[in-house]
Amino acid sequence: MLALGKVNRLTVKKQVKFGFYLDGLSWGEILLPNNVAPAGLEIGQQLDVFLYLDSEDQLIATTEQPKIKVGEVAQLQVIATTKVGAFVNWGLKKDLLVPFSEQQIPLKEGNKYLLYCYVDNSNRIVASSKLDRHLHKTTPVYNPGDKVDIIVSEQTDIGYKAIVNHQHWGVLYKNEVFKPLRRGEKMQAFIVKVRDDGKIDLRLNATTYKQALELTEQVLKKLQQNGGKLALTDKSSPELIYATFGVSKKAYKQAIGTLYKDKKIVILEAGIILVNS
């Protein structure tokens, strides 16, 4: 099934003076202009093309890769503001519209914004800076340790909000981020857990994640062996922590921080206590 605003594999049906017509099945013939057709293209050959509407709202194909596709988020620059909305550069000849109704704040020419791309009710490819309107509409299904692609959205009191796989909201906690992150920055991260509200806890380092997971299990086991109490906090000496668990103070702080967020322990001045012990 063909999809507007995405890459589709189509077959070359015929050649004309100004380009090639591709077999769009129920959509009819779709023009691939000469200036974006690969050299040596032949009738019957299959080709991956991006489908969009040209300046006259006619369906057209291109081999050029836009900076954003339908269902994706990207940071794009506004190149013009008009009476119908703002236009951003998405790497194609026809610029991408952000309607006024889809602007979280009025977009300004020259600035860059995180935008979500979708097909509206008029069958136009448009973008929106109202990310909450379009993200987190499906239940996130991830397992701890899964590798995901993220885009940094904004810094908060607890860390950074991030967009996970163009679909969901996630959080990188500040005690697990050891360098400044920029809005729009793309990187890979690892799932820690999906919370009851559907939001996702993330971690940037896979090794750190595995070590923390193993250490949380060791701490829980030690608590159970000691009647639910342990005289080690995030303020205990590195030597005492290493003597007990054989890990650094930083790793121990991360582990008990995870247990605290999961409401499995309470942290007091004198130590940690297992919940419901």
PDB file of C-alpha atoms in Angstrom:
ATOM      1  CA  MET A   1       0.000   0.000   0.000  1.00  0.00           C
ATOM      2  CA  LEU A   2       1.384   3.407  -1.001  1.00  0.00           C
ATOM      3  CA  ALA A   3       1.928   6.093   1.622  1.00  0.00           C
ATOM      4  CA  LEU A   4       2.129   9.846   1.099  1.00  0.00           C
ATOM      5  CA  GLY A   5       5.120  11.473   2.732  1.00  0.00           C
ATOM      6  CA  LYS A   6       7.086   8.241   2.917  1.00  0.00           C
ATOM      7  CA  VAL A   7       9.453   6.185   0.757  1.00  0.00           C
ATOM      8  CA  ASN A   8       7.698   3.720  -1.565  1.00  0.00           C
ATOM      9  CA  ARG A   9       9.072   1.173  -4.029  1.00  0.00           C
ATOM     10  CA  LEU A  10       7.493   1.742  -7.452  1.00  0.00           C
ATOM     11  CA  THR A  11       8.008   0.336 -10.938  1.00  0.00           C
ATOM     12  CA  VAL A  12       8.941   2.499 -13.925  1.00  0.00           C
ATOM     13  CA  LYS A  13       6.030   2.343 -16.365  1.00  0.00           C
ATOM     14  CA  LYS A  14       7.062   4.623 -19.219  1.00  0.00           C
ATOM     15  CA  GLN A  15       9.471   7.366 -20.202  1.00  0.00           C
ATOM     16  CA  VAL A  16       8.491  10.807 -21.503  1.00  0.00           C
ATOM     17  CA  LYS A  17      10.476  13.884 -22.549  1.00  0.00           C
ATOM     18  CA  PHE A  18      10.352  15.452 -19.064  1.00  0.00           C
ATOM     19  CA  GLY A  19      10.831  12.340 -16.950  1.00  0.00           C
ATOM     20  CA  PHE A  20       9.429   8.927 -16.108  1.00  0.00           C
ATOM     21  CA  TYR A  21       5.994   7.782 -15.043  1.00  0.00           C
ATOM     22  CA  LEU A  22       5.904   5.271 -12.217  1.00  0.00           C
ATOM     23  CA  ASP A  23       3.137   2.753 -11.611  1.00  0.00           C
ATOM     24  CA  GLY A  24       1.183   4.141  -8.660  1.00  0.00           C
ATOM     25  CA  LEU A  25      -1.371   1.297  -8.817  1.00  0.00           C
ATOM     26  CA  SER A  26      -4.727   2.705  -7.623  1.00  0.00           C
ATOM     27  CA  TRP A  27      -3.114   6.154  -7.410  1.00  0.00           C
ATOM     28  CA  GLY A  28      -2.468   6.180 -11.161  1.00  0.00           C
ATOM     29  CA  GLU A  29       0.753   7.206 -12.860  1.00  0.00           C
ATOM     30  CA  ILE A  30       3.182   9.271 -10.760  1.00  0.00           C
ATOM     31  CA  LEU A  31       5.768  11.524 -12.369  1.00  0.00           C
ATOM     32  CA  LEU A  32       9.460  11.253 -11.534  1.00  0.00           C
ATOM     33  CA  PRO A  33      11.080  14.340 -13.142  1.00  0.00           C
ATOM     34  CA  ASN A  34      14.315  13.984 -15.085  1.00  0.00           C
ATOM     35  CA  ASN A  35      16.309  16.126 -12.646  1.00  0.00           C
ATOM     36  CA  VAL A  36      15.776  13.586  -9.818  1.00  0.00           C
ATOM     37  CA  ALA A  37      15.869  10.406 -11.907  1.00  0.00           C
ATOM     38  CA  PRO A  38      19.011   8.242 -11.633  1.00  0.00           C
ATOM     39  CA  ALA A  39      21.154   7.791 -14.733  1.00  0.00           C
ATOM     40  CA  GLY A  40      20.358   4.704 -16.794  1.00  0.00           C
ATOM     41  CA  LEU A  41      16.833   4.275 -15.409  1.00  0.00           C
ATOM     42  CA  GLU A  42      14.856   1.794 -17.530  1.00  0.00           C
ATOM     43  CA  ILE A  43      11.228   0.773 -17.968  1.00  0.00           C
ATOM     44  CA  GLY A  44      10.325  -2.116 -15.661  1.00  0.00           C
ATOM     45  CA  GLN A  45      12.956  -1.180 -13.111  1.00  0.00           C
ATOM     46  CA  GLN A  46      11.886  -0.776  -9.462  1.00  0.00           C
ATOM     47  CA  LEU A  47      12.894   2.340  -7.597  1.00  0.00           C
ATOM     48  CA  ASP A  48      12.596   3.692  -4.040  1.00  0.00           C
ATOM     49  CA  VAL A  49      11.030   7.156  -4.184  1.00  0.00           C
ATOM     50  CA  PHE A  50       9.549   9.686  -1.757  1.00  0.00           C
ATOM     51  CA  LEU A  51       5.981  10.748  -2.585  1.00  0.00           C
ATOM     52  CA  TYR A  52       4.726  14.283  -1.932  1.00  0.00           C
ATOM     53  CA  LEU A  53       2.630  17.046  -3.480  1.00  0.00           C
ATOM     54  CA  ASP A  54       4.257  19.681  -5.669  1.00  0.00           C
ATOM     55  CA  SER A  55       3.446  23.430  -5.671  1.00  0.00           C
ATOM     56  CA  GLU A  56       0.289  22.698  -7.686  1.00  0.00           C
ATOM     57  CA  ASP A  57      -0.767  19.944  -5.265  1.00  0.00           C
ATOM     58  CA  GLN A  58      -0.024  17.243  -7.827  1.00  0.00           C
ATOM     59  CA  LEU A  59       1.387  13.920  -6.611  1.00  0.00           C
ATOM     60  CA  ILE A  60       5.061  13.665  -7.539  1.00  0.00           C
ATOM     61  CA  ALA A  61       7.964  11.321  -6.847  1.00  0.00           C
ATOM     62  CA  THR A  62      11.577  12.131  -6.018  1.00  0.00           C
ATOM     63  CA  THR A  63      14.741  10.218  -5.192  1.00  0.00           C
ATOM     64  CA  GLU A  64      15.842  13.096  -2.944  1.00  0.00           C
ATOM     65  CA  GLN A  65      15.717  12.356   0.764  1.00  0.00           C
ATOM     66  CA  PRO A  66      13.797  14.926   2.859  1.00  0.00           C
ATOM     67  CA  LYS A  67      14.977  15.878   6.340  1.00  0.00           C
ATOM     68  CA  ILE A  68      11.703  14.599   7.780  1.00  0.00           C
ATOM     69  CA  LYS A  69       9.054  12.079   6.700  1.00  0.00           C
ATOM     70  CA  VAL A  70       5.464  11.551   7.802  1.00  0.00           C
ATOM     71  CA  GLY A  71       5.447  10.082  11.303  1.00  0.00           C
ATOM     72  CA  GLU A  72       8.861  11.510  12.194  1.00  0.00           C
ATOM     73  CA  VAL A  73      10.251  14.341  14.317  1.00  0.00           C
ATOM     74  CA  ALA A  74      13.105  16.603  13.230  1.00  0.00           C
ATOM     75  CA  GLN A  75      14.509  20.031  13.986  1.00  0.00           C
ATOM     76  CA  LEU A  76      13.913  22.279  10.979  1.00  0.00           C
ATOM     77  CA  GLN A  77      14.551  25.929  10.180  1.00  0.00           C
ATOM     78  CA  VAL A  78      11.801  28.416   9.357  1.00  0.00           C
ATOM     79  CA  ILE A  79      12.539  30.160   6.065  1.00  0.00           C
ATOM     80  CA  ALA A  80       9.354  32.253   5.754  1.00  0.00           C
ATOM     81  CA  THR A  81       6.225  33.256   7.642  1.00  0.00           C
ATOM     82  CA  THR A  82       3.056  33.995   5.667  1.00  0.00           C
ATOM     83  CA  LYS A  83      -0.672  34.536   6.161  1.00  0.00           C
ATOM     84  CA  VAL A  84      -1.261  30.755   6.090  1.00  0.00           C
ATOM     85  CA  GLY A  85       1.523  29.767   8.478  1.00  0.00           C
ATOM     86  CA  ALA A  86       5.269  29.213   8.577  1.00  0.00           C
ATOM     87  CA  PHE A  87       7.303  27.388   5.957  1.00  0.00           C
ATOM     88  CA  VAL A  88      10.334  25.296   6.896  1.00  0.00           C
ATOM     89  CA  ASN A  89      13.160  23.834   4.868  1.00  0.00           C
ATOM     90  CA  TRP A  90      12.820  20.052   4.728  1.00  0.00           C
ATOM     91  CA  GLY A  91      15.258  19.503   1.871  1.00  0.00           C
ATOM     92  CA  LEU A  92      12.816  19.472  -1.052  1.00  0.00           C
ATOM     93  CA  LYS A  93      11.966  22.100  -3.692  1.00  0.00           C
ATOM     94  CA  LYS A  94       8.535  22.771  -2.157  1.00  0.00           C
ATOM     95  CA  ASP A  95       8.838  23.926   1.466  1.00  0.00           C
ATOM     96  CA  LEU A  96       6.890  22.303   4.310  1.00  0.00           C
ATOM     97  CA  LEU A  97       4.003  24.198   5.911  1.00  0.00           C
ATOM     98  CA  VAL A  98       3.443  24.571   9.653  1.00  0.00           C
ATOM     99  CA  PRO A  99      -0.141  25.928   9.933  1.00  0.00           C
ATOM    100  CA  PHE A 100      -0.867  28.561  12.574  1.00  0.00           C
ATOM    101  CA  SER A 101      -3.111  26.062  14.358  1.00  0.00           C
ATOM    102  CA  GLU A 102      -0.147  23.707  14.744  1.00  0.00           C
ATOM    103  CA  GLN A 103       2.280  26.247  16.242  1.00  0.00           C
ATOM    104  CA  GLN A 104       2.902  25.886  19.990  1.00  0.00           C
ATOM    105  CA  ILE A 105       4.255  29.435  19.901  1.00  0.00           C
ATOM    106  CA  PRO A 106       4.434  31.719  16.858  1.00  0.00           C
ATOM    107  CA  LEU A 107       7.332  30.469  14.734  1.00  0.00           C
ATOM    108  CA  LYS A 108       9.936  33.041  13.714  1.00  0.00           C
ATOM    109  CA  GLU A 109      11.885  33.174  10.475  1.00  0.00           C
ATOM    110  CA  GLY A 110      15.463  31.946  10.871  1.00  0.00           C
ATOM    111  CA  ASN A 111      14.797  29.940  14.057  1.00  0.00           C
ATOM    112  CA  LYS A 112      14.833  26.151  14.317  1.00  0.00           C
ATOM    113  CA  TYR A 113      12.041  24.131  15.927  1.00  0.00           C
ATOM    114  CA  LEU A 114      11.320  20.497  16.706  1.00  0.00           C
ATOM    115  CA  LEU A 115       8.447  19.478  14.440  1.00  0.00           C
ATOM    116  CA  TYR A 116       6.293  16.408  13.875  1.00  0.00           C
ATOM    117  CA  CYS A 117       5.288  15.626  10.263  1.00  0.00           C
ATOM    118  CA  TYR A 118       1.865  14.212   9.355  1.00  0.00           C
ATOM    119  CA  VAL A 119      -0.858  14.174   6.687  1.00  0.00           C
ATOM    120  CA  ASP A 120      -3.778  16.433   7.630  1.00  0.00           C
ATOM    121  CA  ASN A 121      -7.490  16.040   6.861  1.00  0.00           C
ATOM    122  CA  SER A 122      -7.011  17.844   3.541  1.00  0.00           C
ATOM    123  CA  ASN A 123      -4.421  15.236   2.480  1.00  0.00           C
ATOM    124  CA  ARG A 124      -1.589  17.772   2.791  1.00  0.00           C
ATOM    125  CA  ILE A 125       1.801  16.937   4.260  1.00  0.00           C
ATOM    126  CA  VAL A 126       2.270  19.449   7.084  1.00  0.00           C
ATOM    127  CA  ALA A 127       4.247  19.810  10.290  1.00  0.00           C
ATOM    128  CA  SER A 128       3.420  20.716  13.887  1.00  0.00           C
ATOM    129  CA  SER A 129       5.384  22.079  16.828  1.00  0.00           C
ATOM    130  CA  LYS A 130       2.603  20.870  19.163  1.00  0.00           C
ATOM    131  CA  LEU A 131       4.392  17.620  19.899  1.00  0.00           C
ATOM    132  CA  ASP A 132       2.100  16.573  22.751  1.00  0.00           C
ATOM    133  CA  ARG A 133      -0.793  16.562  20.273  1.00  0.00           C
ATOM    134  CA  HIS A 134       0.887  13.930  18.096  1.00  0.00           C
ATOM    135  CA  LEU A 135       3.253  11.902  20.297  1.00  0.00           C
ATOM    136  CA  HIS A 136       2.489   9.156  22.813  1.00  0.00           C
ATOM    137  CA  LYS A 137      -0.716   8.087  21.060  1.00  0.00           C
ATOM    138  CA  THR A 138       0.154   4.390  21.236  1.00  0.00           C
ATOM    139  CA  THR A 139       1.147   2.246  24.202  1.00  0.00           C
ATOM    140  CA  PRO A 140       4.950   1.962  24.343  1.00  0.00           C
ATOM    141  CA  VAL A 141       6.096  -1.643  24.145  1.00  0.00           C
ATOM    142  CA  TYR A 142       9.757  -1.928  25.112  1.00  0.00           C
ATOM    143  CA  ASN A 143      11.888  -4.226  27.236  1.00  0.00           C
ATOM    144  CA  PRO A 144      14.639  -3.111  29.630  1.00  0.00           C
ATOM    145  CA  GLY A 145      17.897  -2.846  27.708  1.00  0.00           C
ATOM    146  CA  ASP A 146      16.280  -2.263  24.285  1.00  0.00           C
ATOM    147  CA  LYS A 147      18.296   0.133  22.123  1.00  0.00           C
ATOM    148  CA  VAL A 148      16.251   3.062  20.762  1.00  0.00           C
ATOM    149  CA  ASP A 149      16.816   6.249  18.759  1.00  0.00           C
ATOM    150  CA  ILE A 150      16.100   9.466  20.624  1.00  0.00           C
ATOM    151  CA  ILE A 151      15.920  13.190  19.895  1.00  0.00           C
ATOM    152  CA  VAL A 152      16.558  15.570  22.793  1.00  0.00           C
ATOM    153  CA  SER A 153      13.592  17.888  23.328  1.00  0.00           C
ATOM    154  CA  GLU A 154      14.277  20.098  26.348  1.00  0.00           C
ATOM    155  CA  GLN A 155      16.031  20.279  29.700  1.00  0.00           C
ATOM    156  CA  THR A 156      13.894  20.043  32.847  1.00  0.00           C
ATOM    157  CA  ASP A 157      14.507  20.058  36.603  1.00  0.00           C
ATOM    158  CA  ILE A 158      14.986  16.284  36.610  1.00  0.00           C
ATOM    159  CA  GLY A 159      17.001  15.923  33.402  1.00  0.00           C
ATOM    160  CA  TYR A 160      16.070  15.928  29.724  1.00  0.00           C
ATOM    161  CA  LYS A 161      12.862  15.118  27.880  1.00  0.00           C
ATOM    162  CA  ALA A 162      13.502  13.044  24.774  1.00  0.00           C
ATOM    163  CA  ILE A 163      11.463  11.687  21.885  1.00  0.00           C
ATOM    164  CA  VAL A 164      11.818   7.905  21.565  1.00  0.00           C
ATOM    165  CA  ASN A 165      11.691   6.383  18.058  1.00  0.00           C
ATOM    166  CA  HIS A 166       9.651   9.393  16.830  1.00  0.00           C
ATOM    167  CA  GLN A 167       6.654   8.099  18.830  1.00  0.00           C
ATOM    168  CA  HIS A 168       6.896   8.402  22.598  1.00  0.00           C
ATOM    169  CA  TRP A 169       8.159  10.631  25.402  1.00  0.00           C
ATOM    170  CA  GLY A 170      11.088   9.520  27.507  1.00  0.00           C
ATOM    171  CA  VAL A 171      13.265  10.952  30.280  1.00  0.00           C
ATOM    172  CA  LEU A 172      17.036  11.024  30.756  1.00  0.00           C
ATOM    173  CA  TYR A 173      17.669  11.762  34.442  1.00  0.00           C
ATOM    174  CA  LYS A 174      20.333  14.358  35.158  1.00  0.00           C
ATOM    175  CA  ASN A 175      22.335  12.078  37.463  1.00  0.00           C
ATOM    176  CA  GLU A 176      22.882   9.786  34.467  1.00  0.00           C
ATOM    177  CA  VAL A 177      23.844  12.460  31.907  1.00  0.00           C
ATOM    178  CA  PHE A 178      27.466  13.556  32.062  1.00  0.00           C
ATOM    179  CA  LYS A 179      27.614  16.107  29.246  1.00  0.00           C
ATOM    180  CA  PRO A 180      25.381  18.980  28.072  1.00  0.00           C
ATOM    181  CA  LEU A 181      22.764  17.906  25.524  1.00  0.00           C
ATOM    182  CA  ARG A 182      21.359  20.170  22.822  1.00  0.00           C
ATOM    183  CA  ARG A 183      17.743  20.448  21.710  1.00  0.00           C
ATOM    184  CA  GLY A 184      17.337  18.459  18.513  1.00  0.00           C
ATOM    185  CA  GLU A 185      20.424  16.316  19.173  1.00  0.00           C
ATOM    186  CA  LYS A 186      20.039  12.754  17.896  1.00  0.00           C
ATOM    187  CA  MET A 187      21.589   9.757  19.635  1.00  0.00           C
ATOM    188  CA  GLN A 188      20.937   6.216  20.772  1.00  0.00           C
ATOM    189  CA  ALA A 189      19.784   5.300  24.253  1.00  0.00           C
ATOM    190  CA  PHE A 190      18.644   2.249  26.217  1.00  0.00           C
ATOM    191  CA  ILE A 191      15.314   1.530  27.862  1.00  0.00           C
ATOM    192  CA  VAL A 192      15.422   1.336  31.649  1.00  0.00           C
ATOM    193  CA  LYS A 193      11.682   0.863  32.176  1.00  0.00           C
ATOM    194  CA  VAL A 194       8.241   1.916  30.954  1.00  0.00           C
ATOM    195  CA  ARG A 195       6.435   3.588  33.852  1.00  0.00           C
ATOM    196  CA  ASP A 196       2.763   3.145  34.739  1.00  0.00           C
ATOM    197  CA  ASP A 197       1.921   6.464  33.036  1.00  0.00           C
ATOM    198  CA  GLY A 198       3.533   5.200  29.830  1.00  0.00           C
ATOM    199  CA  LYS A 199       6.521   7.532  30.043  1.00  0.00           C
ATOM    200  CA  ILE A 200       9.890   5.919  29.469  1.00  0.00           C
ATOM    201  CA  ASP A 201      13.009   6.045  31.632  1.00  0.00           C
ATOM    202  CA  LEU A 202      16.154   6.099  29.504  1.00  0.00           C
ATOM    203  CA  ARG A 203      19.884   5.670  29.955  1.00  0.00           C
ATOM    204  CA  LEU A 204      22.615   6.596  27.488  1.00  0.00           C
ATOM    205  CA  ASN A 205      25.172   3.942  28.340  1.00  0.00           C
ATOM    206  CA  ALA A 206      24.453   0.245  27.863  1.00  0.00           C
ATOM    207  CA  THR A 207      27.271  -0.923  30.127  1.00  0.00           C
ATOM    208  CA  THR A 208      26.114   1.391  32.893  1.00  0.00           C
ATOM    209  CA  TYR A 209      22.589   0.067  32.482  1.00  0.00           C
ATOM    210  CA  LYS A 210      23.637  -3.588  32.813  1.00  0.00           C
ATOM    211  CA  GLN A 211      25.856  -2.891  35.799  1.00  0.00           C
ATOM    212  CA  ALA A 212      23.133  -0.914  37.563  1.00  0.00           C
ATOM    213  CA  LEU A 213      20.554  -3.638  36.920  1.00  0.00           C
ATOM    214  CA  GLU A 214      22.810  -6.302  38.409  1.00  0.00           C
ATOM    215  CA  LEU A 215      23.707  -4.046  41.334  1.00  0.00           C
ATOM    216  CA  THR A 216      20.075  -3.260  42.186  1.00  0.00           C
ATOM    217  CA  GLU A 217      19.464  -7.005  42.496  1.00  0.00           C
ATOM    218  CA  GLN A 218      22.502  -7.343  44.782  1.00  0.00           C
ATOM    219  CA  VAL A 219      21.305  -4.457  46.979  1.00  0.00           C
ATOM    220  CA  LEU A 220      17.812  -5.969  47.276  1.00  0.00           C
ATOM    221  CA  LYS A 221      19.310  -9.331  48.201  1.00  0.00           C
ATOM    222  CA  LYS A 222      21.560  -7.729  50.838  1.00  0.00           C
ATOM    223  CA  LEU A 223      18.561  -5.849  52.285  1.00  0.00           C
ATOM    224  CA  GLN A 224      16.556  -9.076  52.537  1.00  0.00           C
ATOM    225  CA  GLN A 225      19.475 -10.787  54.274  1.00  0.00           C
ATOM    226  CA  ASN A 226      19.776  -7.908  56.774  1.00  0.00           C
ATOM    227  CA  GLY A 227      16.135  -7.701  57.778  1.00  0.00           C
ATOM    228  CA  GLY A 228      15.293  -4.965  55.309  1.00  0.00           C
ATOM    229  CA  LYS A 229      17.919  -2.453  56.490  1.00  0.00           C
ATOM    230  CA  LEU A 230      21.362  -1.454  55.216  1.00  0.00           C
ATOM    231  CA  ALA A 231      23.622   1.220  56.719  1.00  0.00           C
ATOM    232  CA  LEU A 232      24.860   2.480  53.355  1.00  0.00           C
ATOM    233  CA  THR A 233      23.563   5.646  51.688  1.00  0.00           C
ATOM    234  CA  ASP A 234      24.682   7.829  48.797  1.00  0.00           C
ATOM    235  CA  LYS A 235      26.772   9.724  51.354  1.00  0.00           C
ATOM    236  CA  SER A 236      28.692   6.672  52.628  1.00  0.00           C
ATOM    237  CA  SER A 237      32.432   6.510  51.926  1.00  0.00           C
ATOM    238  CA  PRO A 238      33.613   5.001  48.624  1.00  0.00           C
ATOM    239  CA  GLU A 239      35.759   2.557  50.602  1.00  0.00           C
ATOM    240  CA  LEU A 240      32.810   1.210  52.618  1.00  0.00           C
ATOM    241  CA  ILE A 241      30.666   0.853  49.482  1.00  0.00           C
ATOM    242  CA  TYR A 242      33.433  -0.957  47.634  1.00  0.00           C
ATOM    243  CA  ALA A 243      34.047  -3.265  50.606  1.00  0.00           C
ATOM    244  CA  THR A 244      30.344  -4.222  50.616  1.00  0.00           C
ATOM    245  CA  PHE A 245      29.538  -4.507  46.916  1.00  0.00           C
ATOM    246  CA  GLY A 246      32.843  -4.169  45.055  1.00  0.00           C
ATOM    247  CA  VAL A 247      31.614  -1.191  43.006  1.00  0.00           C
ATOM    248  CA  SER A 248      32.249   2.546  42.832  1.00  0.00           C
ATOM    249  CA  LYS A 249      30.246   5.058  44.842  1.00  0.00           C
ATOM    250  CA  LYS A 250      28.838   6.449  41.579  1.00  0.00           C
ATOM    251  CA  ALA A 251      27.496   3.021  40.532  1.00  0.00           C
ATOM    252  CA  TYR A 252      25.986   2.463  43.986  1.00  0.00           C
ATOM    253  CA  LYS A 253      24.260   5.876  43.932  1.00  0.00           C
ATOM    254  CA  GLN A 254      22.750   5.042  40.544  1.00  0.00           C
ATOM    255  CA  ALA A 255      21.530   1.666  41.791  1.00  0.00           C
ATOM    256  CA  ILE A 256      19.821   2.966  44.937  1.00  0.00           C
ATOM    257  CA  GLY A 257      18.471   5.908  42.924  1.00  0.00           C
ATOM    258  CA  THR A 258      16.769   3.417  40.617  1.00  0.00           C
ATOM    259  CA  LEU A 259      15.363   1.468  43.573  1.00  0.00           C
ATOM    260  CA  TYR A 260      14.102   4.699  45.130  1.00  0.00           C
ATOM    261  CA  LYS A 261      12.357   5.777  41.896  1.00  0.00           C
ATOM    262  CA  ASP A 262      10.788   2.326  41.705  1.00  0.00           C
ATOM    263  CA  LYS A 263       9.548   2.837  45.294  1.00  0.00           C
ATOM    264  CA  LYS A 264      11.336  -0.284  46.493  1.00  0.00           C
ATOM    265  CA  ILE A 265      13.415   1.471  49.161  1.00  0.00           C
ATOM    266  CA  VAL A 266      13.373   4.519  51.413  1.00  0.00           C
ATOM    267  CA  ILE A 267      16.598   6.485  51.845  1.00  0.00           C
ATOM    268  CA  LEU A 268      17.274   7.851  55.353  1.00  0.00           C
ATOM    269  CA  GLU A 269      20.279   9.548  56.948  1.00  0.00           C
ATOM    270  CA  ALA A 270      21.301   6.322  58.665  1.00  0.00           C
ATOM    271  CA  GLY A 271      20.843   4.021  55.670  1.00  0.00           C
ATOM    272  CA  ILE A 272      18.300   2.517  53.310  1.00  0.00           C
ATOM    273  CA  ILE A 273      15.172   0.549  54.219  1.00  0.00           C
ATOM    274  CA  LEU A 274      13.303  -1.953  52.103  1.00  0.00           C
ATOM    275  CA  VAL A 275       9.690  -0.886  51.522  1.00  0.00           C
ATOM    276  CA  ASN A 276       7.164  -3.180  53.255  1.00  0.00           C
ATOM    277  CA  SER A 277       9.953  -4.862  55.200  1.00  0.00           C
TER     278      SER A 277
END
